[in-house]
Amino acid sequence: MRVTICIGSACHLKGSREVVAQLQSMVKERHLEEQVDLNGSFCSGNCVSGVCVTVDGQLYSLKPEDTREFFDREIIGRL
Ligand code: FES
């Protein structure tokens, strides 16, 4: 599964660094390094309400405080 987190300036201001750090530690915690491929990307023009994250090409807009729920639902839920 390919998960891409935007590190463009708008997303950076909304906390993309924190989202990346949280996702990295959740992946590590559950030993999913082989299954979940975390990547960074530049602005894709989707800087709307939150940090732009895609899971296998599907777009989500994430707030740092929603990262755990997102991880459980969209990442664990799809494995
Ligand atoms: S800065 Fe992230 S989508 Fe634009």
PDB file of C-alpha atoms and ligand atoms in Angstrom:
ATOM      1  CA  MET A   1       0.000   0.000   0.000  1.00  0.00           C
ATOM      2  CA  ARG A   2       1.367   3.355  -0.963  1.00  0.00           C
ATOM      3  CA  VAL A   3       0.653   6.286   1.359  1.00  0.00           C
ATOM      4  CA  THR A   4       1.765   9.733   0.286  1.00  0.00           C
ATOM      5  CA  ILE A   5       1.804  12.767   2.540  1.00  0.00           C
ATOM      6  CA  CYS A   6       2.086  16.218   1.031  1.00  0.00           C
ATOM      7  CA  ILE A   7       4.953  18.264   2.390  1.00  0.00           C
ATOM      8  CA  GLY A   8       4.151  21.351   0.343  1.00  0.00           C
ATOM      9  CA  SER A   9       4.026  24.673   2.185  1.00  0.00           C
ATOM     10  CA  ALA A  10       0.251  24.852   2.754  1.00  0.00           C
ATOM     11  CA  CYS A  11       0.155  21.317   4.112  1.00  0.00           C
ATOM     12  CA  HIS A  12       3.290  21.951   6.134  1.00  0.00           C
ATOM     13  CA  LEU A  13       1.493  24.825   7.886  1.00  0.00           C
ATOM     14  CA  LYS A  14      -1.417  22.521   8.693  1.00  0.00           C
ATOM     15  CA  GLY A  15       0.900  20.042  10.368  1.00  0.00           C
ATOM     16  CA  SER A  16       2.113  17.614   7.716  1.00  0.00           C
ATOM     17  CA  ARG A  17       5.305  17.046   9.645  1.00  0.00           C
ATOM     18  CA  GLU A  18       3.327  15.878  12.622  1.00  0.00           C
ATOM     19  CA  VAL A  19       1.137  13.651  10.444  1.00  0.00           C
ATOM     20  CA  VAL A  20       4.264  12.067   8.929  1.00  0.00           C
ATOM     21  CA  ALA A  21       5.836  11.517  12.355  1.00  0.00           C
ATOM     22  CA  GLN A  22       2.665   9.937  13.723  1.00  0.00           C
ATOM     23  CA  LEU A  23       2.196   7.669  10.725  1.00  0.00           C
ATOM     24  CA  GLN A  24       5.819   6.567  10.893  1.00  0.00           C
ATOM     25  CA  SER A  25       5.529   5.610  14.524  1.00  0.00           C
ATOM     26  CA  MET A  26       2.178   3.831  14.029  1.00  0.00           C
ATOM     27  CA  VAL A  27       3.622   1.802  11.148  1.00  0.00           C
ATOM     28  CA  LYS A  28       6.614   0.906  13.286  1.00  0.00           C
ATOM     29  CA  GLU A  29       4.470   0.087  16.308  1.00  0.00           C
ATOM     30  CA  ARG A  30       2.528  -2.484  14.292  1.00  0.00           C
ATOM     31  CA  HIS A  31       5.493  -3.704  12.258  1.00  0.00           C
ATOM     32  CA  LEU A  32       3.877  -2.785   8.967  1.00  0.00           C
ATOM     33  CA  GLU A  33       6.988  -1.474   7.241  1.00  0.00           C
ATOM     34  CA  GLU A  34       6.725  -4.190   4.591  1.00  0.00           C
ATOM     35  CA  GLN A  35       3.120  -3.438   3.792  1.00  0.00           C
ATOM     36  CA  VAL A  36       2.861   0.297   4.131  1.00  0.00           C
ATOM     37  CA  ASP A  37       5.093   2.423   1.972  1.00  0.00           C
ATOM     38  CA  LEU A  38       5.165   5.999   3.327  1.00  0.00           C
ATOM     39  CA  ASN A  39       6.216   8.725   0.920  1.00  0.00           C
ATOM     40  CA  GLY A  40       6.349  12.486   0.780  1.00  0.00           C
ATOM     41  CA  SER A  41       5.063  14.529  -2.133  1.00  0.00           C
ATOM     42  CA  PHE A  42       4.942  18.126  -3.170  1.00  0.00           C
ATOM     43  CA  CYS A  43       1.811  20.207  -3.559  1.00  0.00           C
ATOM     44  CA  SER A  44      -0.735  18.515  -5.748  1.00  0.00           C
ATOM     45  CA  GLY A  45      -3.102  21.491  -5.715  1.00  0.00           C
ATOM     46  CA  ASN A  46      -5.363  19.914  -3.114  1.00  0.00           C
ATOM     47  CA  CYS A  47      -4.520  22.173  -0.218  1.00  0.00           C
ATOM     48  CA  VAL A  48      -8.047  22.647   1.077  1.00  0.00           C
ATOM     49  CA  SER A  49      -8.907  21.956   4.684  1.00  0.00           C
ATOM     50  CA  GLY A  50      -6.098  19.782   5.958  1.00  0.00           C
ATOM     51  CA  VAL A  51      -2.941  17.918   5.128  1.00  0.00           C
ATOM     52  CA  CYS A  52      -3.272  16.175   1.794  1.00  0.00           C
ATOM     53  CA  VAL A  53      -2.708  12.421   2.115  1.00  0.00           C
ATOM     54  CA  THR A  54      -3.312   9.779  -0.532  1.00  0.00           C
ATOM     55  CA  VAL A  55      -3.744   6.043   0.008  1.00  0.00           C
ATOM     56  CA  ASP A  56      -3.200   4.153  -3.232  1.00  0.00           C
ATOM     57  CA  GLY A  57      -4.195   7.262  -5.129  1.00  0.00           C
ATOM     58  CA  GLN A  58      -7.303   8.055  -3.094  1.00  0.00           C
ATOM     59  CA  LEU A  59      -7.241  11.523  -1.637  1.00  0.00           C
ATOM     60  CA  TYR A  60      -7.861  12.464   2.009  1.00  0.00           C
ATOM     61  CA  SER A  61      -7.576  15.685   3.900  1.00  0.00           C
ATOM     62  CA  LEU A  62      -6.202  15.132   7.352  1.00  0.00           C
ATOM     63  CA  LYS A  63      -5.736  17.061  10.569  1.00  0.00           C
ATOM     64  CA  PRO A  64      -2.881  15.947  12.819  1.00  0.00           C
ATOM     65  CA  GLU A  65      -5.324  15.075  15.612  1.00  0.00           C
ATOM     66  CA  ASP A  66      -7.240  12.751  13.260  1.00  0.00           C
ATOM     67  CA  THR A  67      -4.197  10.747  12.248  1.00  0.00           C
ATOM     68  CA  ARG A  68      -4.751   7.807  14.593  1.00  0.00           C
ATOM     69  CA  GLU A  69      -8.355   7.351  13.520  1.00  0.00           C
ATOM     70  CA  PHE A  70      -7.361   7.692   9.882  1.00  0.00           C
ATOM     71  CA  PHE A  71      -4.634   5.103  10.337  1.00  0.00           C
ATOM     72  CA  ASP A  72      -6.997   2.590  11.936  1.00  0.00           C
ATOM     73  CA  ARG A  73      -9.749   3.111   9.402  1.00  0.00           C
ATOM     74  CA  GLU A  74      -8.027   3.685   6.084  1.00  0.00           C
ATOM     75  CA  ILE A  75      -4.739   1.875   6.511  1.00  0.00           C
ATOM     76  CA  ILE A  76      -5.364  -0.987   8.937  1.00  0.00           C
ATOM     77  CA  GLY A  77      -8.889  -1.318   7.563  1.00  0.00           C
ATOM     78  CA  ARG A  78      -7.562  -1.982   4.073  1.00  0.00           C
ATOM     79  CA  LEU A  79      -4.774  -4.395   4.838  1.00  0.00           C
TER      80      LEU A  79
HETATM   81  S1  FES B   1       0.588  22.088  -0.111  1.00  0.00           S
HETATM   82 FE1  FES B   1      -0.214  20.099   0.111  1.00  0.00          FE
HETATM   83  S2  FES B   1      -1.640  19.878  -1.481  1.00  0.00           S
HETATM   84 FE2  FES B   1      -0.863  21.876  -1.668  1.00  0.00          FE
END
